[in-house]
Rosetta silent file (secondary structure, phi, psi, omega in degrees, C-alpha in Angstrom):
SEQUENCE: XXXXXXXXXXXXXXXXXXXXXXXXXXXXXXXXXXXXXXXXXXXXXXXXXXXXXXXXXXXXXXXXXXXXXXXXXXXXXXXXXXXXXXXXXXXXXXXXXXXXXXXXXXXXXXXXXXXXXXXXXXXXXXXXXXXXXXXXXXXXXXXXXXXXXXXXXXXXXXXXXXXXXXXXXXXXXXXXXXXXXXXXXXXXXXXXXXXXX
SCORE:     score description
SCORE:     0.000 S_00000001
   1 L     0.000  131.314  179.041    0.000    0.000    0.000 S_00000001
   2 L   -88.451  167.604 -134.764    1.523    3.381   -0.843 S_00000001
   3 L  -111.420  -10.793  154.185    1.856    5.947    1.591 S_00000001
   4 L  -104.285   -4.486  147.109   -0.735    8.179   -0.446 S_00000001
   5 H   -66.839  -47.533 -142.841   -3.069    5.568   -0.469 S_00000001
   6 H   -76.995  -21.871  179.545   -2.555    4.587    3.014 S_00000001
   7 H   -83.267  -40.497  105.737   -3.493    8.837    3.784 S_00000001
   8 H    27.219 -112.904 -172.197   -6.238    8.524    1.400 S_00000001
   9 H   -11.512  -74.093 -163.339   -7.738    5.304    3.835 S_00000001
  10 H   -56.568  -32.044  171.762   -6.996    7.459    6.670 S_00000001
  11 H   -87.405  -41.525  178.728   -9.055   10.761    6.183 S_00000001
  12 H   -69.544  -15.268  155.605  -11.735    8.932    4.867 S_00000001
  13 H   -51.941  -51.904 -171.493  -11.438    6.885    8.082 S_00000001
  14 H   -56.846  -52.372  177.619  -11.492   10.057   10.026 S_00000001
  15 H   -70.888  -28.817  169.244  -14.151   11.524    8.316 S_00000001
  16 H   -77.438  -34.271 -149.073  -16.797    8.430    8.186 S_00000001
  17 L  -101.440    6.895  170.935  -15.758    7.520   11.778 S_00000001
  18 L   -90.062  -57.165 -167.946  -16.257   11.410   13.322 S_00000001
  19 L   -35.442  127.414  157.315  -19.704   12.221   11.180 S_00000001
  20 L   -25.224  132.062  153.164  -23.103   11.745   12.924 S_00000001
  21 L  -150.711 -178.507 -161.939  -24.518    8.413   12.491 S_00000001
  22 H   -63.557  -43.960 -169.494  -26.488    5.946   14.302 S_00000001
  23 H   -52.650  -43.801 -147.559  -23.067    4.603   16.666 S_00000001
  24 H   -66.192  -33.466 -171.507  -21.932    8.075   17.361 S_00000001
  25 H   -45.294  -48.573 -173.602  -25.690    9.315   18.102 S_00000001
  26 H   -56.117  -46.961 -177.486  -26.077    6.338   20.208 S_00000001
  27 H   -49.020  -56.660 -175.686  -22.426    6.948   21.908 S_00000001
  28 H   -47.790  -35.995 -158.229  -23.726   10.684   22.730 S_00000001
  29 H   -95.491  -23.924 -173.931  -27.065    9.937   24.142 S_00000001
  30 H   -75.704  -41.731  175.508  -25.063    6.417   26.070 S_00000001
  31 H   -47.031  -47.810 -164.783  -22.456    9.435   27.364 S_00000001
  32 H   -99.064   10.426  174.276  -25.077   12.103   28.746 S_00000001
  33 H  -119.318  -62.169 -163.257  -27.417    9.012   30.545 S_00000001
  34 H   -89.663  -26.728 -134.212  -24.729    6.765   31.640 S_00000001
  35 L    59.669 -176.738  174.804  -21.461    8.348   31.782 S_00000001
  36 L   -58.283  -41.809 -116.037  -17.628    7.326   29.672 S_00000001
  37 H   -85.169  -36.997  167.049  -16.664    5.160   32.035 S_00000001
  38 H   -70.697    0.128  177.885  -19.756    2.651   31.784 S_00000001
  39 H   -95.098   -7.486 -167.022  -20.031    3.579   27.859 S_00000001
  40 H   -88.776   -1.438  126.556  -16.207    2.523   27.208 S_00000001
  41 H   -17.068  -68.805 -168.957  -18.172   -1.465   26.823 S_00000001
  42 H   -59.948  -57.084  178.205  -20.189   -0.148   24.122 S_00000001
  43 H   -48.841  -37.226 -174.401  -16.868    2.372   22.254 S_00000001
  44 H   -44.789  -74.313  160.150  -14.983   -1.127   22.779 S_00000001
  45 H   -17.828  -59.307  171.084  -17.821   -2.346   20.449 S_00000001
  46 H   -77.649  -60.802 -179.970  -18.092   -0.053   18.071 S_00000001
  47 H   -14.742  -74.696 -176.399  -14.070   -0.024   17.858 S_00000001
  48 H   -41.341  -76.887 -177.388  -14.082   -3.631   17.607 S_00000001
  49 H   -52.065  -35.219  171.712  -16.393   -4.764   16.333 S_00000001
  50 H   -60.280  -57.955  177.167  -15.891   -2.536   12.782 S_00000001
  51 H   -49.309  -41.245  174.678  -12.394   -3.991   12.386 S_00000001
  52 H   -62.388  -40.408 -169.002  -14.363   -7.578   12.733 S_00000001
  53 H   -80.400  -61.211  170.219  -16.590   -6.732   10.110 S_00000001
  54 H   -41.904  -69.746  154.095  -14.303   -5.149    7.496 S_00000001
  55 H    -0.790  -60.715 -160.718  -11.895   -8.213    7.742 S_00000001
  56 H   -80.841  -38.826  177.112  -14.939  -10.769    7.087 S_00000001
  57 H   -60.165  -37.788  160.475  -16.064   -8.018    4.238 S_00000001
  58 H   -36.293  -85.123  164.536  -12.788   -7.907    3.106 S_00000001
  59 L   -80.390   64.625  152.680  -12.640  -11.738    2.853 S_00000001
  60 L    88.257   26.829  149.826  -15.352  -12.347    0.481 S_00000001
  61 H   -48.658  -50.732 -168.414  -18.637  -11.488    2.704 S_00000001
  62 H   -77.214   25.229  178.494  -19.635   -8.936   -0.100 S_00000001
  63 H   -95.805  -35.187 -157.402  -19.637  -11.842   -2.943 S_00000001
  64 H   -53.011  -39.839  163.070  -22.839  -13.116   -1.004 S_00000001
  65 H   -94.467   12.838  125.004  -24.613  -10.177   -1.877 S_00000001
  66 H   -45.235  -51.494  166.981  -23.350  -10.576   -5.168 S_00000001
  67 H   -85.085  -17.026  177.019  -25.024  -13.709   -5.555 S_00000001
  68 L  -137.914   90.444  162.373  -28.032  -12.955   -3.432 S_00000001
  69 L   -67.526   -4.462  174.572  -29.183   -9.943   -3.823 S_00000001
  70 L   -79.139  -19.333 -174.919  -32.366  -10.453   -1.927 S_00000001
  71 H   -92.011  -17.266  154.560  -30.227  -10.661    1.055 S_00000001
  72 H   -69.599  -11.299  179.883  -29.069   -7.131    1.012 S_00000001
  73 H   -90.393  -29.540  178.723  -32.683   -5.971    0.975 S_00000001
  74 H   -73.964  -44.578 -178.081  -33.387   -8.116    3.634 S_00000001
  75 H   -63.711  -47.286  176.351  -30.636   -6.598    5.905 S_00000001
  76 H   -45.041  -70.150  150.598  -31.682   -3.319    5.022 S_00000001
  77 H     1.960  -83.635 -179.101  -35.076   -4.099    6.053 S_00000001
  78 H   -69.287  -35.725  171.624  -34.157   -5.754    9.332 S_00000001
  79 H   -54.406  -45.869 -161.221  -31.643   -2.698    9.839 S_00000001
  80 H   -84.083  -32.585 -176.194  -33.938    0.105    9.484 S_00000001
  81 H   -44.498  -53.021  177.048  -36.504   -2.323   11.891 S_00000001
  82 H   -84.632    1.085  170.323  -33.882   -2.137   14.625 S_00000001
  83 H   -88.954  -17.206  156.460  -32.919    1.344   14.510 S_00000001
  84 H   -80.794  -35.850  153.819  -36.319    2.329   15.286 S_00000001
  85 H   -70.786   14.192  154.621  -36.380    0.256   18.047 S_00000001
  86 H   -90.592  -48.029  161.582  -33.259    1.734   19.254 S_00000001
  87 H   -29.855  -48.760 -169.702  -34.665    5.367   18.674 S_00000001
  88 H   -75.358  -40.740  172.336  -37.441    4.589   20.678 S_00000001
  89 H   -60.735 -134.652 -156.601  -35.178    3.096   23.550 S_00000001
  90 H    30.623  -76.721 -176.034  -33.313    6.274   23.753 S_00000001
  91 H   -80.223    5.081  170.308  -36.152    8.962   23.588 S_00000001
  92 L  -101.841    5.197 -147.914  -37.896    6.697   26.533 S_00000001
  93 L   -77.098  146.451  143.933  -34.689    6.062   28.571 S_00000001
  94 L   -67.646  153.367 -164.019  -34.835    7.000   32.329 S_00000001
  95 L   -85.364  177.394  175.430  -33.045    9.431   33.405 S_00000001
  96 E  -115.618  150.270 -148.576  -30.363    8.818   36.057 S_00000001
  97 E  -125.074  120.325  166.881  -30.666    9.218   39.903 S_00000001
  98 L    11.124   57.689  171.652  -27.210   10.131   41.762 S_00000001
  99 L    55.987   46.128  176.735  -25.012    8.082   39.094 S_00000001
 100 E  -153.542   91.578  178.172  -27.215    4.678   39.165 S_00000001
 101 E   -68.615  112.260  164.102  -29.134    4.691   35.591 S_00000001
 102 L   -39.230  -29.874 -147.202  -32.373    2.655   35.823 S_00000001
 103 L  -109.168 -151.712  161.379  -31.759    1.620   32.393 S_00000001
 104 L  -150.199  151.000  172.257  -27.849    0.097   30.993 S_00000001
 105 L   -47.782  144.190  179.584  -25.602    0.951   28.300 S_00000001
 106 L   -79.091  143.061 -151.747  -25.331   -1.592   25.334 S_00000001
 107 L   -93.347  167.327 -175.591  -22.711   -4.022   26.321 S_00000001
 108 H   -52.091  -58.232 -174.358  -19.527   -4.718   24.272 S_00000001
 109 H   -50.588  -57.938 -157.856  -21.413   -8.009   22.342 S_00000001
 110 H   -61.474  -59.783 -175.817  -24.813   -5.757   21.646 S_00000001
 111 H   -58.070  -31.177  177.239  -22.358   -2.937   20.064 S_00000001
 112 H  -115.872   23.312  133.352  -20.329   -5.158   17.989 S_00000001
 113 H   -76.389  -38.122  159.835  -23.163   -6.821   16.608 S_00000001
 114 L   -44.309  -23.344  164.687  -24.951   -3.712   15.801 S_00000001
 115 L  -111.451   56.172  168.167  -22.667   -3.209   13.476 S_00000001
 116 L  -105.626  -23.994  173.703  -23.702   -5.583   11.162 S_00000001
 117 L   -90.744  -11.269 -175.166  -27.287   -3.973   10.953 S_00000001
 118 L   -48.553  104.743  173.892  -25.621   -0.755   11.322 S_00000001
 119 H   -68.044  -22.825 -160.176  -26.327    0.957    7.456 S_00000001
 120 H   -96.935  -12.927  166.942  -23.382    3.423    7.691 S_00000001
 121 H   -67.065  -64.707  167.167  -21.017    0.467    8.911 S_00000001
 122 H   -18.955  -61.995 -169.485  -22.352   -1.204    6.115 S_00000001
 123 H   -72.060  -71.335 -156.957  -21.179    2.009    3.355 S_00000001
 124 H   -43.232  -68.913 -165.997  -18.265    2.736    5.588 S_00000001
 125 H   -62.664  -46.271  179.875  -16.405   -1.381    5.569 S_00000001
 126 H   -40.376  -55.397 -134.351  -18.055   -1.588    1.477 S_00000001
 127 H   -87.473  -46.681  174.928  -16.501    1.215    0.785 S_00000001
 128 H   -26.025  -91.019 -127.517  -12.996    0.463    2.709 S_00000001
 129 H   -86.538  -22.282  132.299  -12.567   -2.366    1.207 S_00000001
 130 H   -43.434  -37.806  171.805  -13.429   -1.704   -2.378 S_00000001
 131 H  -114.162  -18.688  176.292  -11.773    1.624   -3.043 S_00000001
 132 L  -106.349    2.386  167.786   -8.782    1.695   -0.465 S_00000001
 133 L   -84.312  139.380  158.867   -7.409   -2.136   -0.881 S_00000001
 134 L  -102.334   46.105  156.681   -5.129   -2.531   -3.657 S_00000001
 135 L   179.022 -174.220 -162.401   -5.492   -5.971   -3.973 S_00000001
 136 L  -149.397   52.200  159.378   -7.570   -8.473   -1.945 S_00000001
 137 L  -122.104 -158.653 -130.724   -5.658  -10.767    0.141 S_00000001
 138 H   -95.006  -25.109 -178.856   -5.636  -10.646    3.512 S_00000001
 139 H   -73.530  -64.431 -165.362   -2.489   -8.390    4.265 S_00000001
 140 H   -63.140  -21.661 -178.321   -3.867   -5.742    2.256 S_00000001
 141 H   -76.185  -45.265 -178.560   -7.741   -6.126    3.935 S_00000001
 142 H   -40.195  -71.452  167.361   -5.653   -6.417    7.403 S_00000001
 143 H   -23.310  -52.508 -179.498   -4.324   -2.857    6.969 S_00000001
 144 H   -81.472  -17.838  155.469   -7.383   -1.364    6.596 S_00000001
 145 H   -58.301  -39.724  172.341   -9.061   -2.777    9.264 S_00000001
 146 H   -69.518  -84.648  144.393   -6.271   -1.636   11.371 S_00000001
 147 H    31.854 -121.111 -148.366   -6.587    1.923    9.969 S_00000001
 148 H   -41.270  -60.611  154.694   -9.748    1.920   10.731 S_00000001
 149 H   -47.151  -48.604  155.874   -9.392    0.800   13.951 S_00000001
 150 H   -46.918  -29.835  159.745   -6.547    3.273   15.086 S_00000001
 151 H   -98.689  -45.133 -169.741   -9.330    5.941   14.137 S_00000001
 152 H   -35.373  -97.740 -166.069  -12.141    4.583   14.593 S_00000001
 153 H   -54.084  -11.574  132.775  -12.363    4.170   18.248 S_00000001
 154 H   -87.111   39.502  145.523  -11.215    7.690   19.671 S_00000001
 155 H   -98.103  -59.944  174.965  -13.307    9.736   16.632 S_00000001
 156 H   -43.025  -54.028 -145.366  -16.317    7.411   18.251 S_00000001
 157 H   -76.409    8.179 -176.697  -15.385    7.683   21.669 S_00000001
 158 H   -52.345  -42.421 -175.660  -15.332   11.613   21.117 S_00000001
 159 H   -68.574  -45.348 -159.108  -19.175   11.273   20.937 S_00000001
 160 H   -67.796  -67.008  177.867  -19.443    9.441   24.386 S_00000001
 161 H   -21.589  -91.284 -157.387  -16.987   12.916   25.669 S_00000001
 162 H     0.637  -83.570  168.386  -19.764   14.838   24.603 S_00000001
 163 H   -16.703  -74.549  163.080  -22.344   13.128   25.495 S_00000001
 164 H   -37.037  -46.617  176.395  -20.853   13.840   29.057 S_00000001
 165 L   -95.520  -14.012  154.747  -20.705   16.983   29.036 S_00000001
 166 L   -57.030  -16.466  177.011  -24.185   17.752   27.522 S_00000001
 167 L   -84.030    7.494 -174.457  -25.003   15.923   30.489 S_00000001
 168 L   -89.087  -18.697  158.067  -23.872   18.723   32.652 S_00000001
 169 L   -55.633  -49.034 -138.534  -26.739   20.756   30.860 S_00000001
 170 L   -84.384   49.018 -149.556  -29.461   18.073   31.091 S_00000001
 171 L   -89.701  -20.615 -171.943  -29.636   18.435   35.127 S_00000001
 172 L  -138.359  132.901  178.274  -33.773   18.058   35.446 S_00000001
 173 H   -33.641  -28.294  165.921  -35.452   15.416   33.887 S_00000001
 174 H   -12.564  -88.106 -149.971  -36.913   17.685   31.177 S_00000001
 175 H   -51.807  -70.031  169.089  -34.222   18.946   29.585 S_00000001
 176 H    19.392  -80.332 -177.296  -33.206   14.811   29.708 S_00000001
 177 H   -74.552  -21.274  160.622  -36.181   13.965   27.944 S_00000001
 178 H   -61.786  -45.182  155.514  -35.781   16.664   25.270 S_00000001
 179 H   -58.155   -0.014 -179.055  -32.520   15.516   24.918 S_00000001
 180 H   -98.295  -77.214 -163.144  -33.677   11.845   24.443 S_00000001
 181 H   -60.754  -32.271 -163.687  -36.005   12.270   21.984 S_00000001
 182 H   -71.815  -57.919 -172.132  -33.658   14.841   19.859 S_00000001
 183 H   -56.330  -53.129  177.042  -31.150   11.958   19.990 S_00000001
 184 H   -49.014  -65.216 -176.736  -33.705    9.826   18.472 S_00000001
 185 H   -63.988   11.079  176.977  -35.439   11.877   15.536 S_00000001
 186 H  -121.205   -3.512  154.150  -31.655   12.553   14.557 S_00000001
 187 H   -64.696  -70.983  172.951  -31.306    8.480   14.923 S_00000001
 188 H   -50.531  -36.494  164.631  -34.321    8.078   12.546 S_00000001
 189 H   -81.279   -1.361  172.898  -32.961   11.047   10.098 S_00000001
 190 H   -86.662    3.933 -170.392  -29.767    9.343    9.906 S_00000001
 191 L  -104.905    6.411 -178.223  -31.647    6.111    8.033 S_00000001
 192 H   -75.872  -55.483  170.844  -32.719    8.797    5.464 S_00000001
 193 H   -50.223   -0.987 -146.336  -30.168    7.759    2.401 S_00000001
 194 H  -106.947  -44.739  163.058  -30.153    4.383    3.546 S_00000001
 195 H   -72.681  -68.418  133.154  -34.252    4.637    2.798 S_00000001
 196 L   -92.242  127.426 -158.284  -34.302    6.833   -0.093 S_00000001
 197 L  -109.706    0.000    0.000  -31.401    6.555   -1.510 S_00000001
């Protein structure tokens, strides 16, 4: 890999793995309910878990939806299903009482499964691994998971920071629940390309 590919990889890491989307939304609103330190399970997740997926997309996941193309419609499908039931857990979450959250953070497994329904995981590992390998064995797919990984998880956990400190706003349940539900409709407007496209 050449060293203006490999800078290439990296700002387009930087830049998919900073932007709003469903993890980071999720990270923010898991930051300003829970706090970091019970949210670093979930960044572990997202971290992780992307680098697992690009790897398997890398090695030859995306011929499947070459040959079955019904099965990318189906993910989509089941993707946009569970991101509305994640919206809604969000804008209903309880608020938290003297740093003991009624509700819990999505655990390391829950995050770095999500991003297989995850649509923006989806574009983000497609895209990796189609326009920044230059070839397609396993050294060159490695790199870019690592990449990806080296950015990934502190552009993500940036969102959890946030989160945290919006939570120094959110002091009476109100504000909370305004902030809940905001996190949501901007969960549900991030599925807009992935729905019309």
């Amino acid at each position: 890999m050449t060293l203006d590919l490999l800078s290439a990889l990296a700002a387009f890491a930087f830049v998919s793995s900073i932007t709003p989307g469903p993890n980071n939304l999720m990270l923010m609103a898991s930051g300003a309910n829970f706090g970091f330190r019970r949210t670093i399970p979930h960044m572990l997740g997202v971290g992780l878990g992307f680098v697992f997926m690009v790897m398997l997309v890398g090695a030859g996941l995306i011929q499947i939806f070459d040959a079955y193309p019904l099965s990318h419609t189906i993910l989509k499908v089941g993707s946009v299903a569970y991101l509305l039931f994640l919206a809604w857990k969000i804008a209903t979450a309880a608020p938290v009482r003297d740093g003991q959250g009624q509700g819990t953070p999505m655990t390391f497994l829950q995050a770095a499964a999500f991003q297989w329904i995850n649509p923006k995981a989806w574009t983000m590992a497609l895209t990796a691994v189609t326009v920044y390998t230059p070839d397609t064995t396993l050294w060159a797919i490695g790199i870019v998971a690592l990449v990806f990984g080296a950015i990934n998880l502190p552009a993500v956990s940036s969102w959890t920071v946030l989160g945290r400190q919006i939570a120094r706003v959110l002091t009476n349940p109100a504000r909370l629940t305004a902030f809940n539900w905001t996190m949501a409709a901007l969960l549900i407007a991030s599925l807009y390309p992935v729905v019309f496209p």
